[in-house]
Tab-separated table of C-alpha atoms in Angstrom:
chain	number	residue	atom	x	y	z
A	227	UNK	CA	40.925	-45.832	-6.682
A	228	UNK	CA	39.944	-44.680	-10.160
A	229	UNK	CA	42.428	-46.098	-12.839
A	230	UNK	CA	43.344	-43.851	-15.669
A	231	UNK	CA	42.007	-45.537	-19.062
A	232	UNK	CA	44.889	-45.085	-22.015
A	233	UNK	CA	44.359	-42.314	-24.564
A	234	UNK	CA	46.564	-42.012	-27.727
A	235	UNK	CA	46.348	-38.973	-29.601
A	236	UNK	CA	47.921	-38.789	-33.375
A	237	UNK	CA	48.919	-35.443	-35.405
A	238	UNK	CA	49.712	-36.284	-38.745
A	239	UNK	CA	51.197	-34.053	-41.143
A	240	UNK	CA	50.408	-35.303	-44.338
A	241	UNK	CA	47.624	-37.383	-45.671
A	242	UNK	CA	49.256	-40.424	-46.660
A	243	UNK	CA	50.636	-40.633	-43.066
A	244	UNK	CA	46.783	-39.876	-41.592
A	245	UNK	CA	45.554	-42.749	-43.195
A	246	UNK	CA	48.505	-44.816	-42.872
A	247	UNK	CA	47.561	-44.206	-39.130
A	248	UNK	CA	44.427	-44.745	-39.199
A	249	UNK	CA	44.644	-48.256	-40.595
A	250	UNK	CA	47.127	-49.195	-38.135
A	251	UNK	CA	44.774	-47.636	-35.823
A	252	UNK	CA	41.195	-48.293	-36.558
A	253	UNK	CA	39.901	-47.371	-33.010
A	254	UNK	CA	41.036	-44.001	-34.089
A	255	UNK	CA	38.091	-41.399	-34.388
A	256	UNK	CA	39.257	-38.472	-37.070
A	257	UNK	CA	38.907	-34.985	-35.517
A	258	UNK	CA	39.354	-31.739	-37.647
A	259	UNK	CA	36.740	-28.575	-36.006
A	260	UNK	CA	35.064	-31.152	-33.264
A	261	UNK	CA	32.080	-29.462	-33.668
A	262	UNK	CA	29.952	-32.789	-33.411
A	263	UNK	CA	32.785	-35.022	-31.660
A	264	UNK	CA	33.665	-32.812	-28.545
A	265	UNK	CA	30.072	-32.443	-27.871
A	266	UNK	CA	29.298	-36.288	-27.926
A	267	UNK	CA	32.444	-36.310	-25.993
A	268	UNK	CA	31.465	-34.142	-23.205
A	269	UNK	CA	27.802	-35.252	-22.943
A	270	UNK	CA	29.685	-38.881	-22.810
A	271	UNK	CA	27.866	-40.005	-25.499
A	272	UNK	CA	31.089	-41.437	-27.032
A	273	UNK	CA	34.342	-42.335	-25.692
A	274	UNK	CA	37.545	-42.430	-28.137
A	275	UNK	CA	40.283	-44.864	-27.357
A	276	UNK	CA	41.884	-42.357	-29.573
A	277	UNK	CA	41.844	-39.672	-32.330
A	278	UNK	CA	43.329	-38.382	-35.460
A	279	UNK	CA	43.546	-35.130	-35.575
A	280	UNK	CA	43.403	-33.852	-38.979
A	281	UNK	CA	44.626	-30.058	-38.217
A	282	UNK	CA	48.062	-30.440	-39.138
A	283	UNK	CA	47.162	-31.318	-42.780
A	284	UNK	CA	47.439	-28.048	-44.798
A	285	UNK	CA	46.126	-29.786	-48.396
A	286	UNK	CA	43.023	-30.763	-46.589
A	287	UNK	CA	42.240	-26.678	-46.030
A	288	UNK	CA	42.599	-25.516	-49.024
A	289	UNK	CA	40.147	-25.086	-52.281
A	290	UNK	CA	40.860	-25.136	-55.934
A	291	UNK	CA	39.702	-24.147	-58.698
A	292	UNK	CA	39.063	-27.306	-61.409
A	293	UNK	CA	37.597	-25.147	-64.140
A	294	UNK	CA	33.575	-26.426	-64.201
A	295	UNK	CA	33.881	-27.286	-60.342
A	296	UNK	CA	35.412	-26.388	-57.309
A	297	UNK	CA	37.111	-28.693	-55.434
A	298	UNK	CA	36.799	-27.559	-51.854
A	299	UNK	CA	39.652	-29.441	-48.974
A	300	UNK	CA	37.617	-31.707	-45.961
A	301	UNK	CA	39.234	-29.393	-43.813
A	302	UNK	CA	37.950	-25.962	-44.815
A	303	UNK	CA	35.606	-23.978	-42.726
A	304	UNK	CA	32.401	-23.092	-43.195
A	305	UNK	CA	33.312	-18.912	-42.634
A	306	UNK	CA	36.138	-19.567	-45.597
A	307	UNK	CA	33.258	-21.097	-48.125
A	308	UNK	CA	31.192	-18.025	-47.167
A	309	UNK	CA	33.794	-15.803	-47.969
A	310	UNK	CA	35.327	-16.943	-50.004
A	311	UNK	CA	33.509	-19.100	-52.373
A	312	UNK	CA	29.785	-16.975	-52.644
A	313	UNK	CA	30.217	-16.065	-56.145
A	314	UNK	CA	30.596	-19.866	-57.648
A	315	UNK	CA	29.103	-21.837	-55.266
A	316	UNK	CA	26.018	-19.700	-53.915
A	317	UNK	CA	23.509	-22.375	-52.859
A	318	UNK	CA	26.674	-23.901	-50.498
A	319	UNK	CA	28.114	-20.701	-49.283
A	320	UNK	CA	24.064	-19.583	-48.306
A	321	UNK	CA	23.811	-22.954	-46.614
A	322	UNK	CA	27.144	-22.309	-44.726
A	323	UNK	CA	25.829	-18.798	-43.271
A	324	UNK	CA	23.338	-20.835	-41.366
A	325	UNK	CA	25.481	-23.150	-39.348
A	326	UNK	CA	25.854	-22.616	-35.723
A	327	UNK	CA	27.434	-19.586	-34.541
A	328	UNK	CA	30.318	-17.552	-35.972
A	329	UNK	CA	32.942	-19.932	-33.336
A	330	UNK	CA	31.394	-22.986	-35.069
A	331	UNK	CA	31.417	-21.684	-38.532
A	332	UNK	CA	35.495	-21.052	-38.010
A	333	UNK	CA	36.008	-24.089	-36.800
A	334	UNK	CA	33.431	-26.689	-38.133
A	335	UNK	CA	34.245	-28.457	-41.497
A	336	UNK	CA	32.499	-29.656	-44.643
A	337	UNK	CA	34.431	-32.469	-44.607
A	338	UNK	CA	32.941	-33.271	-41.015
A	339	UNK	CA	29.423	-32.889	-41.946
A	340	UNK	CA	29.961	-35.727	-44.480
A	341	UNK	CA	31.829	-37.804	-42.187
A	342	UNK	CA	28.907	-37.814	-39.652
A	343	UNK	CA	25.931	-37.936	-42.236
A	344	UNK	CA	23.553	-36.550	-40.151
A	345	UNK	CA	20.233	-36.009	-42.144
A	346	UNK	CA	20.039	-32.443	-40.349
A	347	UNK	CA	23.537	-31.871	-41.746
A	348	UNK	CA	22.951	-28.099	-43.529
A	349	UNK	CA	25.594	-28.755	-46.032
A	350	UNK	CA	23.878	-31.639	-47.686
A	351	UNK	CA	20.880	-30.022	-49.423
A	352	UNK	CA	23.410	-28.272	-51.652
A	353	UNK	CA	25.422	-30.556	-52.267
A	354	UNK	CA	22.994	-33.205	-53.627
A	355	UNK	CA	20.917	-30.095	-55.552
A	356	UNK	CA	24.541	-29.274	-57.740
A	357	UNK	CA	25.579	-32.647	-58.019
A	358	UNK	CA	28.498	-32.726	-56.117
A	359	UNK	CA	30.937	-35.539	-55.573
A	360	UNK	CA	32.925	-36.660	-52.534
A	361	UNK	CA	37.012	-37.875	-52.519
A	362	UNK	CA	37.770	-40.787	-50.009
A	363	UNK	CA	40.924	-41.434	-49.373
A	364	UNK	CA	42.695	-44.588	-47.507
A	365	UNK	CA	45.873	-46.641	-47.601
A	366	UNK	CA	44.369	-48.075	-51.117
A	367	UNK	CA	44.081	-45.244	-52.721
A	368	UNK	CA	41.697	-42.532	-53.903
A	369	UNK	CA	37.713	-43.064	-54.979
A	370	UNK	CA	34.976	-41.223	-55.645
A	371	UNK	CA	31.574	-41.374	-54.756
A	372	UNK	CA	28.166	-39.592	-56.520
A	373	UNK	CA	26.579	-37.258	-53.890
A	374	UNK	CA	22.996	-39.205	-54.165
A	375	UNK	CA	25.111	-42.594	-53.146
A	376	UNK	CA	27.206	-41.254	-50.230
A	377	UNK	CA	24.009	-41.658	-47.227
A	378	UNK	CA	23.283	-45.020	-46.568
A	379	UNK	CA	21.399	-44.168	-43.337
A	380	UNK	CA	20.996	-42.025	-40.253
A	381	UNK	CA	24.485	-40.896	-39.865
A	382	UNK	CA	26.086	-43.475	-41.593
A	383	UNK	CA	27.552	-43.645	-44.931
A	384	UNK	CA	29.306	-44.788	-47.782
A	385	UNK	CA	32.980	-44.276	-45.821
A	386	UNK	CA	34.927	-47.459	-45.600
A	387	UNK	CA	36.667	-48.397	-42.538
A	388	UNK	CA	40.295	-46.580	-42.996
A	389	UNK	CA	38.853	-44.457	-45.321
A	390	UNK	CA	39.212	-40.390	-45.030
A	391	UNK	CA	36.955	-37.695	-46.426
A	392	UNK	CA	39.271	-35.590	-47.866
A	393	UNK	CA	37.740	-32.837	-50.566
A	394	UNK	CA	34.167	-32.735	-52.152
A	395	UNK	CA	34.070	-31.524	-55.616
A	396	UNK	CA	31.188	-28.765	-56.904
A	397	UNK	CA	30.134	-27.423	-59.907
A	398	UNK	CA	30.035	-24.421	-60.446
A	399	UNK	CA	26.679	-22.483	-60.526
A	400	UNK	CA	24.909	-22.813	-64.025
A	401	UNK	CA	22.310	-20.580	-62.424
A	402	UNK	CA	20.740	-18.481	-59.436
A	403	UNK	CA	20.691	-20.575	-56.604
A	404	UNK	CA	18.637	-21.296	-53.214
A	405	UNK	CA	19.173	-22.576	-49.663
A	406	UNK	CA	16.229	-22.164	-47.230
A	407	UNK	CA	16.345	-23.479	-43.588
A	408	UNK	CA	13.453	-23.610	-41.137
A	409	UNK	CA	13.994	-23.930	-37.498
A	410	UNK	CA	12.768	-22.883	-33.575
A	411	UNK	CA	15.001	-19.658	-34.428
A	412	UNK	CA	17.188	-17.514	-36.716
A	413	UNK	CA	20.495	-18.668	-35.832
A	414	UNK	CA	21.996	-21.371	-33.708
A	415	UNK	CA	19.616	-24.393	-34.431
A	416	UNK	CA	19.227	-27.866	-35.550
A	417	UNK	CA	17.215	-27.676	-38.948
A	418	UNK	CA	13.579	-28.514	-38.597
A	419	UNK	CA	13.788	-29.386	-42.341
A	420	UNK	CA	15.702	-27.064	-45.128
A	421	UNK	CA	15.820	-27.402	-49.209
A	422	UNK	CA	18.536	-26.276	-51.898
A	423	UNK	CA	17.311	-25.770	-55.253
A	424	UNK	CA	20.214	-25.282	-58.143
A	425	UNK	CA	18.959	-23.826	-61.873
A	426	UNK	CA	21.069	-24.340	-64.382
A	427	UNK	CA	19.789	-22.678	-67.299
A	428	UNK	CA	21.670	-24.241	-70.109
A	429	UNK	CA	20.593	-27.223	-69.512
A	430	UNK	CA	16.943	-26.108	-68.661
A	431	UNK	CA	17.864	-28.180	-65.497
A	432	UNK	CA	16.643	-28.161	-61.362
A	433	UNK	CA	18.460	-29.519	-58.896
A	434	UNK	CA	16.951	-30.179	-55.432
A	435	UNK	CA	18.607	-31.159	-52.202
A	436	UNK	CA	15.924	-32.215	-48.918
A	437	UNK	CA	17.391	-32.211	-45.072
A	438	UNK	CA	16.424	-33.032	-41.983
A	439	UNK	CA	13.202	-34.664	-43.929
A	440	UNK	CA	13.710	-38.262	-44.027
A	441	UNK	CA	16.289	-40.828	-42.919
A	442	UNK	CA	19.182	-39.695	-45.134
A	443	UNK	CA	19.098	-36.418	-47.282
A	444	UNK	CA	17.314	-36.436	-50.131
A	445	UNK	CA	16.565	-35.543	-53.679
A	446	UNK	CA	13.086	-34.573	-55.070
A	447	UNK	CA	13.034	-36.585	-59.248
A	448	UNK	CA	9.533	-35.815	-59.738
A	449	UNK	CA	9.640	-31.827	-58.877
A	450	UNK	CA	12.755	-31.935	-60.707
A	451	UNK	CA	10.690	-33.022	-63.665
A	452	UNK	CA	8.376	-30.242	-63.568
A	453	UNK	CA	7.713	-28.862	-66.883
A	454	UNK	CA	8.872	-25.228	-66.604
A	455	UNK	CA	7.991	-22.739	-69.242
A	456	UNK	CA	11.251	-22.289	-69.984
A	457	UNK	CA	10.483	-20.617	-73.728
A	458	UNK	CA	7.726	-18.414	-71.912
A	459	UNK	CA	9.518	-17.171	-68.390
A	460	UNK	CA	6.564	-15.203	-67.575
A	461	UNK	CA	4.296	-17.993	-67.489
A	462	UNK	CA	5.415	-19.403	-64.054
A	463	UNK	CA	2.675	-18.357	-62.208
A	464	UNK	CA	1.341	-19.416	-58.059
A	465	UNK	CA	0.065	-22.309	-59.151
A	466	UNK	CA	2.648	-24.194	-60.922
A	467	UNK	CA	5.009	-22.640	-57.609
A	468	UNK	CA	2.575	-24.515	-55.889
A	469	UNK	CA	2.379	-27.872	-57.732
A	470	UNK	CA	6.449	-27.782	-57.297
A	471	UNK	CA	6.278	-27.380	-53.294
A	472	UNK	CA	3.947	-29.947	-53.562
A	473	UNK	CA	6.422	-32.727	-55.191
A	474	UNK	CA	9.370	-31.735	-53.158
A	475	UNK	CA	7.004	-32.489	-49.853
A	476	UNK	CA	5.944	-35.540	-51.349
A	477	UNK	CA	9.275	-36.970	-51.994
A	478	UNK	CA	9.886	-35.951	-48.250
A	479	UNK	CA	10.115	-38.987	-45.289
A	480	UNK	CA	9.703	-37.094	-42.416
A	481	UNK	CA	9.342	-38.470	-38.390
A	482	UNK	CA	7.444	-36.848	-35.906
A	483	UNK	CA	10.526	-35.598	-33.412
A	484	UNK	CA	11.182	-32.829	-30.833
A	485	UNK	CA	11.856	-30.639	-33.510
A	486	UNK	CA	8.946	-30.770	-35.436
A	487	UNK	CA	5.862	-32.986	-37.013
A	488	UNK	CA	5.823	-34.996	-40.235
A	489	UNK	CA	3.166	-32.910	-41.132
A	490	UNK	CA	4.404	-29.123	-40.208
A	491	UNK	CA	7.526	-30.850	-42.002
A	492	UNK	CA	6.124	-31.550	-45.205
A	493	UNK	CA	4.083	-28.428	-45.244
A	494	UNK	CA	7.256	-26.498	-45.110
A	495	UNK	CA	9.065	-27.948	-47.407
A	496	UNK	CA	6.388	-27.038	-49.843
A	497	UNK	CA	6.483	-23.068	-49.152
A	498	UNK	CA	10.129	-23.288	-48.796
A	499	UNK	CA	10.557	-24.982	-52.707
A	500	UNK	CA	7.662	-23.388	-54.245
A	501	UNK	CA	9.609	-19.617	-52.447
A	502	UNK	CA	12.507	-20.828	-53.910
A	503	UNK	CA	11.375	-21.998	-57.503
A	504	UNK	CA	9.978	-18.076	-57.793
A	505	UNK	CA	13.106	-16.551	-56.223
A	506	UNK	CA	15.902	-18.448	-58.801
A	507	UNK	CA	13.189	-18.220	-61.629
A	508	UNK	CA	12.866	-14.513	-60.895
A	509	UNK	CA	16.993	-13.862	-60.769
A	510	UNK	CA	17.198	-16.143	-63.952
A	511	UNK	CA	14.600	-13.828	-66.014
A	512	UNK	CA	14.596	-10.477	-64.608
A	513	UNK	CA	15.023	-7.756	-66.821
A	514	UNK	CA	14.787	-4.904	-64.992
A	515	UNK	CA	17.121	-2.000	-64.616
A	516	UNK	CA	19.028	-2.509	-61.334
């Protein structure tokens, strides 16, 4: 005779009572889309004593507007940052196009791609190329944590026990920006490896963001040290493209996996940054009559 194993499932309604919950509940596994979870769970890679779901929590789906930055909810969508969020945030809202399918992207979360820190994660690139930082929330209070010091590891992070993601805060674009993604097929994949770049032109400034390239995502210091001709925009030429593709794969730590090489890795992470250096450099200093 099989016996039934206890499941307890929670549906706060406010924040303070999810986390109040989940610290009298620690074996409780947050769910807002599922999009990772319910696979795990129905490949049985992971059985829940129980879960939070998040759902019910309406200030966790919405965005505002801070003035420099844009602070977006844990529990908004991926289809509402494309829609809705293109104009300011263009490097995050490209990078949310690419996720799954249209059912994933209206239910899946960029809340829940932090909370599982996978280095394949396609939100991550841009978030670490604009600088972005991340609210946790728990029973102690609020804290925040720099992008570039949320990934400790493969898929884990800086999140406490009893601690919820609850918004990430961008700034806004100072400049064109780029997400490119490289996988087995247009839509509907794992990344093989994908880069963000941000420009922001006041400050005569790159950002870079690396996935599914290393054990956590990462940043590229060295290509973001380039010397750009910033006083001469038509002196970016193939070469110094090049020498930028180049430092972006060299800050890469790829693994050879199912998905890919190390080397195929590396090699497209440098036509993907030195494509992207020429696209945001064009956008930034085109003149032409459109």
């Amino acid at each position: 005779m099989t016996v039934a194993t206890r499941f307890d499932f929670h549906r706060p309604a406010a924040v303070g009572e999810a986390v109040r919950l989940l610290a009298e509940h620690p074996e409780a596994v947050p769910v807002a889309g599922g999009t990772d979870l319910m696979v795990a769970v129905n490949y049985r890679h992971t059985r829940p004593e129980a879960m939070l779901d998040l759902t019910g929590l309406a200030e966790l789906r919405e965005w505002t507007d801070e003035g420099p930055a844009i602070r977006i909810g844990s529990g908004v969508p991926y289809a509402r940052i494309t829609a809705e969020l293109a104009t300011v945030l263009p490097g995050l809202a490209a990078a949310a196009r690419t996720v799954g399918s249209p059912q994933i992207r209206n239910r899946g979360t960029l809340g829940g791609n932090l909370a599982t820190a996978s280095p394949a994660g396609d939100g991550h690139p841009p978030l670490l190329a604009t600088g972005a930082t991340v609210e946790l929330t728990s029973t102690g209070g609020v804290r925040t944590v720099p992008i570039g010091e949320f990934y400790l590891g493969p898929k884990r992070s800086a999140l406490r026990p009893g601690e919820l993601v609850t918004a990430v805060t961008v700034p806004k674009a100072a400049g064109p920006q780029q997400f490119l993604k490289v996988g087995t097929r247009n839509a509907m994949v794992i990344a093989v490896c994908s880069f963000a770049l941000a420009l922001d032109l006041d400050a005569r400034r790159l950002g870079t963001g690396i996935g599914s390239a290393g054990p956590v995502p990462l940043t590229a210091p060295d290509a973001e040290a380039i010397d750009l001709p910033w006083a001469d925009p038509g002196r970016l030429d193939d070469t110094l493209a090049a020498e930028f593709g180049r430092r972006v794969a060299a800050a890469a730590r790829p693994i050879d996996d199912v998905r890919g090489t190390a080397a195929y890795r590396r090699h497209a992470l440098a036509v993907c940054a030195a494509r992207a250096l020429r696209r945001v450099w064009t956008a930034a200093h085109d003149r032409s009559p459109r």
